[in-house]
Short mmCIF file of C-alpha atoms in Angstrom, two decimals:
data_model
loop_
_atom_site.label_atom_id
_atom_site.label_comp_id
_atom_site.label_asym_id
_atom_site.label_seq_id
_atom_site.Cartn_x
_atom_site.Cartn_y
_atom_site.Cartn_z
CA LYS A 563 -2.61 -28.86 110.50
CA MET A 564 -5.76 -27.40 111.93
CA PRO A 565 -7.93 -29.98 113.56
CA HIS A 566 -10.89 -29.63 111.06
CA ASN A 567 -13.20 -32.35 112.92
CA PHE A 568 -14.24 -33.97 116.67
CA TRP A 569 -11.47 -36.77 116.68
CA CYS A 570 -8.56 -34.33 116.22
CA TYR A 571 -9.59 -33.28 119.76
CA SER A 572 -9.29 -36.36 121.85
CA ASP A 573 -5.34 -37.56 119.58
CA CYS A 574 -5.00 -38.50 122.80
CA VAL A 575 -7.34 -40.93 122.93
CA THR A 576 -6.75 -44.33 120.95
CA TYR A 577 -9.59 -46.30 119.36
CA LEU A 578 -9.95 -49.98 118.93
CA PRO A 579 -10.55 -50.90 115.86
CA THR A 580 -13.49 -51.96 116.31
CA GLU A 581 -14.52 -48.77 117.49
CA MET A 582 -13.46 -47.60 114.11
CA ARG A 583 -15.05 -50.42 112.20
CA ASP A 584 -18.61 -49.52 113.76
CA LYS A 585 -17.96 -45.75 113.34
CA LEU A 586 -17.65 -46.04 109.35
CA ARG A 587 -20.83 -48.63 109.35
CA LYS A 588 -22.32 -46.22 110.67
CA TRP A 589 -21.32 -43.57 107.97
CA ARG A 590 -22.30 -46.39 105.52
CA GLU A 591 -26.20 -46.72 106.92
CA ASP A 592 -26.42 -43.31 107.36
CA ASN A 593 -24.55 -41.92 103.30
CA SER A 594 -22.61 -39.41 105.16
CA ARG A 595 -20.44 -37.57 102.72
CA ASN A 596 -18.07 -36.68 105.74
CA SER A 597 -15.72 -37.90 103.67
CA GLU A 598 -12.52 -36.74 105.94
CA GLN A 599 -13.56 -38.35 108.67
CA ILE A 600 -13.76 -41.89 106.67
CA VAL A 601 -10.66 -41.17 104.83
CA ASP A 602 -8.72 -40.07 108.15
CA VAL A 603 -10.10 -43.95 110.28
CA GLY A 604 -10.60 -45.55 106.96
CA GLU A 605 -6.53 -44.78 106.49
CA GLU A 606 -5.46 -45.67 109.59
CA LEU A 607 -7.68 -49.31 109.51
CA ILE A 608 -6.81 -50.31 106.18
CA ASN A 609 -2.77 -49.87 106.99
CA GLU A 610 -3.03 -51.35 110.68
CA HIS A 611 -5.90 -53.25 111.75
CA SER A 612 -7.02 -55.13 107.86
CA SER A 613 -6.14 -58.62 109.32
CA LYS A 614 -9.13 -57.72 111.64
CA LEU A 615 -11.54 -56.41 109.11
CA GLY A 616 -12.24 -59.80 107.88
CA ASP A 617 -15.19 -59.45 105.19
CA ASP A 618 -16.28 -56.08 106.21
CA ILE A 619 -12.58 -55.19 104.54
CA TRP A 620 -13.98 -55.16 101.01
CA ILE A 621 -17.24 -52.18 101.06
CA ILE A 622 -14.83 -50.14 103.24
CA TYR A 623 -12.49 -50.65 100.80
CA GLU A 624 -14.76 -48.89 98.60
CA GLN A 625 -15.70 -46.48 100.74
CA VAL A 626 -12.51 -45.32 101.70
CA MET A 627 -12.21 -45.48 98.29
CA ILE A 628 -14.80 -43.13 97.18
CA ALA A 629 -14.26 -40.47 100.54
CA ALA A 630 -10.39 -40.67 99.05
CA LEU A 631 -11.89 -38.97 95.75
CA ASP A 632 -12.91 -36.30 97.28
CA CYS A 633 -10.84 -35.56 99.22
CA SER A 634 -8.32 -35.80 96.29
CA ARG A 635 -6.16 -37.91 97.61
CA ASP A 636 -5.81 -40.18 94.88
CA ASP A 637 -2.98 -42.05 96.04
CA LEU A 638 -5.06 -43.56 99.07
CA ALA A 639 -8.25 -43.81 96.15
CA HIS A 640 -5.12 -45.93 93.85
CA THR A 641 -4.25 -48.19 96.53
CA CYS A 642 -7.70 -49.21 97.96
CA LEU A 643 -8.79 -49.49 94.02
CA GLN A 644 -6.05 -51.98 93.47
CA GLU A 645 -6.76 -54.02 96.78
CA LEU A 646 -10.54 -54.58 95.26
CA ARG A 647 -9.34 -55.26 91.77
CA ARG A 648 -7.79 -58.43 92.71
CA GLN A 649 -10.11 -59.71 94.97
CA PHE A 650 -13.05 -58.78 93.09
CA PRO A 651 -10.68 -59.08 88.97
CA ASP A 652 -14.14 -59.25 86.35
CA SER A 653 -17.16 -57.39 89.18
CA HIS A 654 -18.57 -54.67 87.28
CA ARG A 655 -19.00 -52.89 90.97
CA VAL A 656 -15.03 -52.71 90.75
CA LYS A 657 -15.62 -51.18 87.25
CA ARG A 658 -17.66 -48.33 87.63
CA LEU A 659 -15.48 -47.40 91.06
CA THR A 660 -12.51 -47.04 88.49
CA GLY A 661 -14.52 -45.12 86.10
CA MET A 662 -15.63 -42.53 89.08
CA ARG A 663 -11.59 -42.25 89.45
CA LEU A 664 -11.18 -41.56 86.26
CA GLU A 665 -13.48 -39.37 86.05
CA ALA A 666 -12.16 -37.19 89.28
CA LEU A 667 -8.89 -37.03 87.73
CA GLU A 668 -10.23 -35.51 84.57
CA ARG A 669 -11.89 -33.15 86.36
CA LYS A 670 -9.20 -32.13 88.50
CA THR A 671 -6.86 -31.35 85.02
CA GLN A 672 -9.66 -29.04 83.64
CA GLN A 673 -10.21 -26.20 86.33
CA PRO A 674 -7.74 -24.95 86.67
CA LYS A 675 -7.49 -23.47 83.98
CA ASN A 676 -10.85 -21.90 83.60
CA PRO A 677 -12.66 -20.77 87.07
CA PRO A 678 -15.91 -19.93 86.73
CA ALA A 679 -15.37 -16.30 87.18
CA ALA A 680 -12.35 -15.23 84.58
CA ARG A 681 -15.11 -17.15 81.78
CA LYS A 682 -17.34 -14.75 82.73
CA ARG A 683 -15.13 -12.04 82.53
CA LYS A 684 -14.28 -13.29 78.81
CA ILE A 685 -17.70 -13.29 77.98
CA SER A 686 -18.45 -9.64 79.59
CA ILE A 687 -15.22 -8.63 77.81
CA LEU A 688 -16.58 -9.81 74.43
CA LYS A 689 -19.56 -8.72 74.89
CA ALA A 690 -18.54 -5.09 75.14
CA LEU A 691 -16.19 -5.48 71.68
CA GLY A 692 -18.56 -5.86 70.34
CA LYS A 693 -18.16 -9.69 69.29
CA SER A 694 -21.54 -10.60 69.79
CA ALA A 695 -21.10 -14.43 67.91
CA GLU A 696 -18.22 -15.28 70.39
CA ALA A 697 -19.74 -14.47 73.61
CA ILE A 698 -23.09 -16.48 72.62
CA ARG A 699 -20.63 -19.23 72.04
CA GLU A 700 -18.77 -19.08 75.19
CA LEU A 701 -22.01 -18.27 76.85
CA ASN A 702 -23.34 -21.68 75.50
CA GLU A 703 -19.81 -24.23 76.42
CA TYR A 704 -20.10 -22.21 79.62
CA LEU A 705 -23.77 -23.11 80.42
CA GLU A 706 -23.20 -26.83 80.16
CA GLN A 707 -20.94 -26.89 82.53
CA PHE A 708 -22.82 -24.48 84.80
CA VAL A 709 -26.41 -25.92 83.67
CA GLY A 710 -27.29 -23.83 86.69
CA ASP A 711 -26.87 -20.20 86.71
CA GLN A 712 -29.03 -18.32 85.93
CA GLU A 713 -27.72 -14.84 85.64
CA ALA A 714 -26.01 -16.37 82.66
CA TRP A 715 -29.22 -17.91 80.68
CA HIS A 716 -30.59 -14.51 81.10
CA GLU A 717 -27.09 -13.28 79.87
CA LEU A 718 -27.90 -15.49 76.54
CA SER A 719 -31.40 -14.64 76.00
CA GLU A 720 -30.31 -10.72 75.90
CA LEU A 721 -27.50 -11.02 73.59
CA TYR A 722 -29.75 -13.25 71.56
CA ILE A 723 -32.53 -10.77 71.40
CA ASN A 724 -29.55 -8.09 70.28
CA GLU A 725 -29.07 -10.42 67.27
CA HIS A 726 -33.04 -10.81 66.37
CA ASP A 727 -32.59 -14.68 66.89
CA TYR A 728 -35.35 -14.62 69.03
CA GLY A 729 -36.15 -18.53 69.14
CA LYS A 730 -33.22 -19.41 70.40
CA ALA A 731 -34.01 -16.13 72.72
CA ALA A 732 -37.54 -18.37 73.55
CA PHE A 733 -35.51 -21.10 75.07
CA CYS A 734 -33.20 -19.71 77.49
CA LEU A 735 -36.49 -17.93 78.53
CA GLU A 736 -38.06 -21.31 78.70
CA GLU A 737 -35.16 -22.86 80.96
CA LEU A 738 -35.56 -19.25 83.07
CA MET A 739 -39.48 -19.84 84.01
CA MET A 740 -38.99 -23.61 84.58
CA THR A 741 -36.58 -22.86 87.47
CA ASN A 742 -38.14 -19.83 88.61
CA PRO A 743 -42.31 -19.87 88.11
CA HIS A 744 -42.76 -17.09 89.75
CA ASN A 745 -41.12 -14.66 88.30
CA HIS A 746 -43.03 -12.25 85.87
CA LEU A 747 -40.29 -10.76 84.64
CA TYR A 748 -39.22 -13.94 83.02
CA CYS A 749 -42.76 -14.30 81.68
CA GLU A 750 -43.43 -11.31 80.10
CA GLN A 751 -40.29 -11.33 78.45
CA TYR A 752 -40.96 -14.09 77.03
CA ALA A 753 -44.15 -12.82 75.38
CA GLU A 754 -42.22 -10.46 74.25
CA VAL A 755 -40.55 -12.73 72.31
CA LYS A 756 -43.33 -15.31 71.14
CA TYR A 757 -44.92 -11.30 70.43
CA THR A 758 -41.90 -10.21 68.15
CA GLN A 759 -41.41 -13.51 66.23
CA GLY A 760 -44.99 -12.58 64.92
CA GLY A 761 -48.59 -15.21 63.25
CA LEU A 762 -51.10 -16.10 65.27
CA GLU A 763 -50.16 -18.77 67.40
CA ASN A 764 -47.15 -17.06 69.13
CA LEU A 765 -49.21 -14.27 69.15
CA GLU A 766 -52.00 -16.42 71.04
CA LEU A 767 -49.06 -17.77 73.49
CA SER A 768 -47.92 -13.84 73.68
CA ARG A 769 -51.12 -13.15 75.74
CA LYS A 770 -51.22 -16.46 77.31
CA TYR A 771 -47.41 -15.40 78.96
CA PHE A 772 -48.70 -11.95 79.41
CA ALA A 773 -51.74 -12.77 81.50
CA GLN A 774 -49.54 -15.27 83.02
CA ALA A 775 -47.02 -11.97 84.28
CA LEU A 776 -49.85 -10.44 84.99
CA ARG A 777 -51.39 -13.42 87.75
CA LEU A 778 -47.90 -12.88 89.55
CA ASN A 779 -47.59 -9.37 89.53
CA ASN A 780 -50.76 -7.25 88.46
CA ARG A 781 -48.50 -4.06 88.05
CA ASN A 782 -46.05 -5.05 86.01
CA MET A 783 -47.47 -2.52 82.68
CA ARG A 784 -45.44 -3.51 80.42
CA ALA A 785 -47.35 -7.32 80.31
CA LEU A 786 -51.25 -5.14 80.79
CA PHE A 787 -50.05 -3.15 77.86
CA GLY A 788 -48.55 -6.53 76.29
CA PHE A 789 -51.57 -8.45 76.82
CA TYR A 790 -53.85 -5.76 75.57
CA MET A 791 -52.55 -5.05 72.55
CA SER A 792 -51.53 -9.09 70.99
CA ALA A 793 -55.81 -9.73 72.44
CA SER A 794 -56.29 -6.64 70.35
CA HIS A 795 -54.11 -8.06 67.36
CA ILE A 796 -55.92 -11.61 67.50
CA ALA A 797 -59.31 -9.77 67.74
CA ALA A 798 -58.74 -7.51 64.30
CA SER A 799 -56.88 -11.14 62.52
CA PRO A 800 -59.29 -12.42 59.48
CA LYS A 801 -58.06 -15.37 60.06
CA VAL A 802 -59.65 -16.51 63.59
CA SER A 803 -63.36 -17.65 64.36
CA ALA A 804 -66.45 -15.58 65.53
CA LYS A 805 -65.65 -16.62 69.56
CA VAL A 806 -62.13 -16.37 69.68
CA LYS A 807 -62.51 -12.80 68.02
CA LYS A 808 -64.90 -12.16 71.25
CA ASP A 809 -62.81 -13.43 73.75
CA ASN A 810 -60.14 -11.21 72.90
CA MET A 811 -62.14 -8.37 72.37
CA LYS A 812 -63.53 -9.16 76.04
CA TYR A 813 -59.69 -9.17 77.00
CA ALA A 814 -58.58 -6.14 75.55
CA ALA A 815 -61.53 -4.80 76.71
CA TRP A 816 -60.54 -5.80 80.30
CA ALA A 817 -57.02 -4.71 79.72
CA ALA A 818 -57.80 -1.05 78.35
CA THR A 819 -60.48 -0.50 81.51
CA GLN A 820 -57.14 -1.55 83.56
CA ILE A 821 -54.24 0.46 82.04
CA ASN A 822 -57.25 3.57 81.95
CA LYS A 823 -57.72 3.02 85.30
CA ALA A 824 -53.51 2.84 86.31
CA TYR A 825 -53.15 6.32 83.86
CA ARG A 826 -56.21 7.93 86.54
CA LEU A 827 -54.61 6.70 89.56
CA ALA A 828 -51.40 7.71 88.40
CA GLY A 829 -52.19 10.87 87.58
CA ARG A 830 -53.62 11.90 90.42
CA GLY A 831 -52.47 14.94 92.15
CA THR A 832 -49.70 15.29 89.89
CA LYS A 833 -49.63 17.77 86.62
CA GLU A 834 -46.59 16.66 85.78
CA ASN A 835 -47.70 13.37 83.51
CA LYS A 836 -51.51 14.49 82.52
CA CYS A 837 -50.15 14.29 78.89
CA SER A 838 -48.84 10.57 78.96
CA VAL A 839 -52.87 10.09 80.37
CA LYS A 840 -54.36 11.85 77.30
CA ALA A 841 -51.91 10.54 74.94
CA VAL A 842 -52.93 7.03 76.58
CA GLU A 843 -56.50 7.58 76.56
CA GLU A 844 -57.07 8.67 73.01
CA MET A 845 -54.28 5.89 72.33
CA LEU A 846 -56.97 2.93 73.14
CA GLU A 847 -59.81 4.58 71.63
CA SER A 848 -58.46 4.75 68.92
CA MET A 849 -57.28 1.05 68.69
CA GLN A 850 -60.85 0.47 69.49
CA ILE A 851 -61.87 1.93 66.64
CA THR A 852 -59.75 -0.31 64.03
CA MET A 853 -60.91 -3.18 66.41
CA SER A 854 -64.46 -3.52 65.60
CA MET B 347 -31.58 16.15 50.39
CA GLY B 348 -33.01 19.39 52.80
CA GLU B 349 -31.04 20.82 55.09
CA VAL B 350 -31.56 19.22 58.52
CA GLU B 351 -31.22 21.40 61.86
CA LEU B 352 -30.87 19.89 65.66
CA SER B 353 -32.04 22.21 67.75
CA CYS B 354 -30.45 23.00 71.89
CA ARG B 355 -33.25 20.71 73.67
CA ALA B 356 -33.93 17.75 71.24
CA TYR B 357 -29.57 17.66 71.35
CA VAL B 358 -28.60 17.62 74.68
CA LYS B 359 -31.48 15.26 75.60
CA MET B 360 -30.56 12.51 73.06
CA TYR B 361 -26.88 13.33 75.24
CA LEU B 362 -28.41 13.13 78.35
CA HIS B 363 -30.36 9.71 77.48
CA ALA B 364 -26.71 7.99 76.07
CA CYS B 365 -25.32 9.00 78.82
CA LEU B 366 -27.73 8.04 81.31
CA PHE B 367 -27.53 4.73 80.04
CA PRO B 368 -23.97 4.13 78.89
CA ARG B 369 -23.37 0.27 78.69
CA VAL B 370 -26.48 -0.86 76.79
CA SER B 371 -28.07 0.52 73.27
CA ILE B 372 -30.55 3.44 73.51
CA ASN B 373 -32.85 4.83 70.68
CA GLY B 374 -35.28 7.38 70.86
CA LEU B 375 -37.74 9.77 68.55
CA LEU B 376 -36.50 13.14 66.91
CA LEU B 377 -39.76 15.48 66.84
CA SER B 378 -40.30 18.74 64.90
CA SER B 379 -42.96 21.45 65.69
CA SER B 380 -42.36 23.33 62.68
CA PRO B 381 -44.23 23.45 59.61
CA ALA B 382 -43.40 20.65 56.26
CA GLY B 383 -41.93 21.55 53.47
CA GLY B 384 -38.46 22.89 52.96
CA ALA B 385 -35.48 22.61 55.91
CA VAL B 386 -36.84 19.25 59.16
CA TYR B 387 -36.22 21.66 62.37
CA VAL B 388 -36.08 19.20 64.90
CA THR B 389 -37.10 20.64 67.80
CA ASP B 390 -37.63 18.04 70.34
CA CYS B 391 -36.63 14.76 70.67
CA VAL B 392 -38.47 11.42 73.07
CA PRO B 393 -36.29 9.08 74.49
CA LEU B 394 -37.83 5.26 74.57
CA LEU B 395 -35.64 2.57 75.28
CA HIS B 396 -32.98 1.41 77.01
CA SER B 397 -33.43 -2.79 76.86
CA HIS B 398 -34.49 -4.99 74.03
CA LEU B 399 -34.84 -2.13 71.35
CA SER B 400 -35.43 -5.30 68.91
CA LEU B 401 -38.40 -6.41 70.63
CA ALA B 402 -41.19 -5.43 69.35
CA PRO B 403 -44.54 -4.44 72.10
CA VAL B 404 -43.16 -1.71 73.63
CA THR B 405 -41.68 -0.03 70.68
CA GLN B 406 -45.05 -0.58 68.78
CA LEU B 407 -46.76 0.86 72.38
CA ALA B 408 -44.35 3.74 71.90
CA LEU B 409 -44.94 5.03 68.37
CA THR B 410 -48.65 4.53 68.61
CA GLN B 411 -48.31 7.02 72.36
CA VAL B 412 -45.32 9.32 70.65
CA ASP B 413 -47.79 9.68 67.86
CA VAL B 414 -50.46 10.53 69.20
CA TRP B 415 -48.94 12.93 71.73
CA CYS B 416 -47.55 14.47 68.59
CA SER B 417 -51.16 15.10 67.18
CA GLN B 418 -52.30 16.88 70.26
CA THR B 419 -49.48 18.69 70.66
CA GLN B 420 -48.91 20.08 66.81
CA GLN B 421 -46.11 17.82 66.56
CA ARG B 422 -44.72 15.53 64.31
CA ILE B 423 -42.05 12.48 64.35
CA VAL B 424 -39.54 13.27 61.56
CA GLY B 425 -36.89 11.10 62.90
CA TYR B 426 -35.15 8.64 64.45
CA TYR B 427 -31.86 7.71 67.04
CA GLN B 428 -29.62 5.08 68.65
CA ALA B 429 -26.45 5.25 70.32
CA ASN B 430 -25.29 1.09 69.90
CA ALA B 431 -23.56 -0.02 72.99
CA CYS B 432 -20.51 -1.18 72.10
CA ALA B 433 -19.48 2.91 71.27
CA SER B 434 -17.33 2.25 69.08
CA ASP B 435 -19.75 1.36 66.90
CA SER B 436 -22.71 4.02 65.30
CA SER B 437 -23.33 2.17 62.37
CA PRO B 438 -27.20 1.62 61.64
CA THR B 439 -28.53 -1.76 63.08
CA PRO B 440 -31.70 -3.77 61.36
CA CYS B 441 -33.76 -2.57 64.18
CA ALA B 442 -32.73 1.42 63.54
CA THR B 443 -33.56 1.24 59.61
CA ARG B 444 -36.76 -0.98 60.29
CA ILE B 445 -38.09 1.69 62.96
CA ALA B 446 -36.43 4.80 60.93
CA ASP B 447 -38.34 3.25 57.58
CA LYS B 448 -41.93 2.98 59.55
CA ILE B 449 -41.04 6.30 60.06
CA ALA B 450 -40.09 7.56 56.30
CA GLU B 451 -44.13 5.90 55.66
CA GLN B 452 -45.46 8.83 56.95
CA PHE B 453 -42.75 11.39 56.45
CA GLU B 454 -40.57 11.42 53.55
CA ASN B 455 -37.91 13.78 54.61
CA ALA B 456 -37.53 11.20 58.11
CA VAL B 457 -33.06 12.30 59.11
CA LEU B 458 -31.77 8.18 60.62
CA LEU B 459 -29.59 9.74 63.40
CA MET B 460 -26.69 7.80 65.54
CA LEU B 461 -24.89 8.91 67.97
CA ASP B 462 -21.14 8.54 67.88
CA GLY B 463 -20.32 7.22 71.35
CA SER B 464 -16.54 7.25 70.02
CA LYS B 465 -16.50 11.72 70.08
CA MET B 466 -18.44 11.89 72.66
CA SER B 467 -15.16 12.74 75.32
CA PRO B 468 -15.58 15.79 77.64
CA ASP B 469 -14.01 18.46 75.10
CA TYR B 470 -15.05 17.08 72.11
CA ARG B 471 -15.35 20.46 69.12
CA VAL B 472 -17.52 18.46 66.86
CA PRO B 473 -20.98 16.76 67.34
CA PRO B 474 -21.21 13.64 67.86
CA ILE B 475 -23.41 13.10 65.45
CA VAL B 476 -23.95 10.71 62.38
CA MET B 477 -26.73 11.55 60.10
CA TYR B 478 -28.88 9.45 56.83
CA GLU B 479 -31.83 10.12 54.85
CA ARG B 480 -33.61 8.14 53.18
CA LYS B 481 -33.01 7.03 49.21
CA ASP B 482 -33.94 4.72 46.83
CA SER B 483 -35.02 2.71 49.75
CA ARG B 484 -31.62 2.94 51.21
CA TRP B 485 -30.47 4.58 54.66
CA ILE B 486 -27.77 6.86 52.77
CA LEU B 487 -25.24 9.20 55.19
CA LYS B 488 -26.12 12.29 54.72
CA ASP B 489 -23.83 15.54 53.42
CA LYS B 490 -22.40 17.23 56.78
CA HIS B 491 -22.76 20.47 55.19
CA THR B 492 -26.62 20.27 55.78
CA ILE B 493 -27.15 19.47 59.43
CA MET B 494 -27.04 23.06 61.05
CA LEU B 495 -26.55 23.17 64.94
CA ARG B 496 -27.25 26.13 65.57
CA GLN B 497 -24.64 27.72 68.63
CA TRP B 498 -23.08 24.19 68.79
CA GLU B 499 -21.33 25.74 72.05
CA GLU B 500 -23.44 27.06 74.17
CA THR B 501 -25.40 23.68 72.93
CA ARG B 502 -22.55 21.35 74.22
CA ASP B 503 -21.37 23.23 77.04
CA ILE B 504 -25.19 23.40 78.54
CA ALA B 505 -25.05 19.22 78.10
CA GLY B 506 -21.85 18.80 79.34
CA GLN B 507 -23.30 21.19 82.55
CA MET B 508 -26.32 19.29 82.82
CA LEU B 509 -24.44 15.87 83.15
CA GLU B 510 -22.34 16.89 85.56
CA SER B 511 -24.49 18.50 87.81
CA GLY B 512 -26.58 15.06 88.00
CA ASP B 513 -29.25 16.64 85.90
CA HIS B 514 -29.01 13.22 83.31
CA ALA B 515 -30.65 11.75 86.05
CA LEU B 516 -34.22 13.30 85.86
CA LEU B 517 -34.17 12.48 82.30
CA VAL B 518 -37.15 9.92 81.90
CA ASP B 519 -37.69 7.65 78.85
CA PHE B 520 -40.19 5.24 78.16
CA ASP B 521 -38.77 1.96 79.72
CA SER B 522 -38.42 4.24 82.29
CA HIS B 523 -42.20 5.66 82.07
CA LEU B 524 -43.07 1.57 82.22
CA ASP B 525 -41.49 0.74 85.23
CA ASP B 526 -43.14 3.74 86.99
CA ILE B 527 -46.14 5.24 85.65
CA THR B 528 -46.23 8.57 87.50
CA ARG B 529 -42.87 9.66 85.78
CA ASP B 530 -43.28 11.62 82.53
CA TRP B 531 -41.83 10.69 79.44
CA THR B 532 -42.55 14.21 77.12
CA ASN B 533 -39.68 15.20 80.31
CA GLN B 534 -41.03 18.46 80.41
CA LYS B 535 -39.35 19.56 83.94
CA LEU B 536 -35.88 18.96 81.81
CA ASN B 537 -37.03 20.86 78.86
CA ALA B 538 -37.60 23.44 81.34
CA LYS B 539 -33.74 23.44 82.91
CA ILE B 540 -32.88 23.42 79.54
CA ALA B 541 -34.99 26.54 78.41
CA GLU B 542 -33.04 28.40 81.57
CA LEU B 543 -29.74 27.53 80.74
CA ALA B 544 -30.33 28.38 76.64
CA SER B 545 -29.60 31.80 76.16
CA PRO B 546 -32.73 33.61 73.51
CA ALA B 547 -30.42 33.51 70.73
CA ASN B 548 -30.61 29.57 71.14
CA GLY B 549 -33.76 28.89 69.99
CA SER B 550 -35.85 28.21 72.91
CA ILE B 551 -39.22 27.24 71.15
#
């Protein structure tokens, strides 16, 4: 067995029970989660020197029990728990410890069956077979357990988009934006989903999030075009006030300038994309005519 | 309904588009530089997307831009193509019919073309395509005998050759253009390469 902590190197040195007890106290006060060390020291203390510990023994039992669960030493955890239950039969605190042990046992029986990598592979196979509904269901289950897996959240948003379930796609993207507030792509994708959902309220939301994406990355062309299009559509809507119309026409005009600028810059020196430059210019002109 | 002919250039670019993004759905527009009326001659195509096909903004943008480009170059949008991520499924998705419907509003004899991924093996003998036409507001399978590919074997060989030499990496779809607007979604370079490889009989426009 490899020495896993400082203690083992000094096997020849015997520590006094008082020193071991002090070490345990220090670790309690520092809230150290060095569970393996705690188990090492605590187990010896409990087995060999319990009579010398006085009232400290109970808090030591608790400390060692928790550490033992961390190290999958259920035998030791059980022993400690038994002693505590015997001494404090109605204690709420002891009941909580019992709960902790049960949870740890449950986790042990669940985990080996479906490690995350295997589940993710199953999901990509389902996707490749075109079984979107099942892939979505599995991915949702996976995310209940691994709620921080960004890649999985994005995967799920893509699946929902493919299924035209824009509401749920938006939910996934909201999750991603919350945990990755500086990622311009999530803002832009969220805006695209809102735009697709349609209606005045969603269009205004989409414009706001396209704007946010641009703030985070002013070279995001999808966001720039999206901002232009959403503002244009809002301005052209018969349901908006004169002020909203005016504001959105201003936004659209600003965006059109930026787009033209970007394309002129891109077209400099290359004959290649003259077509796209001309097409964009004309497109922007024709959209302005329909708007005014 | 009427006859549809698919040019070498249109077929090769669609094929290369599908090969460039093999694990996702892709789509694009079919264009014609021939006068309307009679047979529909698909002379070119514009590859559009390889992500988020069902989201509106980029699709709307692309349709508008291609429309403008077409009017500048005496072409018209006559159809839509799509290849599904799941190669064994070549049926049109709601997204496909929706866009094709829009095209049909402007062009009566519009065609919807699905690439059949399961038939795209290296030595496929028939064109891996399934075509639909619009009848009574529905898209129905087109009679295979009304679909023409002149010099099919040469076209197929050109597509295979370009794939092998890595030319599909030169293809620019609208998605890629938005990632880098210096890239040309009209694919003039690729068109030139295809024209070089095609014999005069294989109708370069």
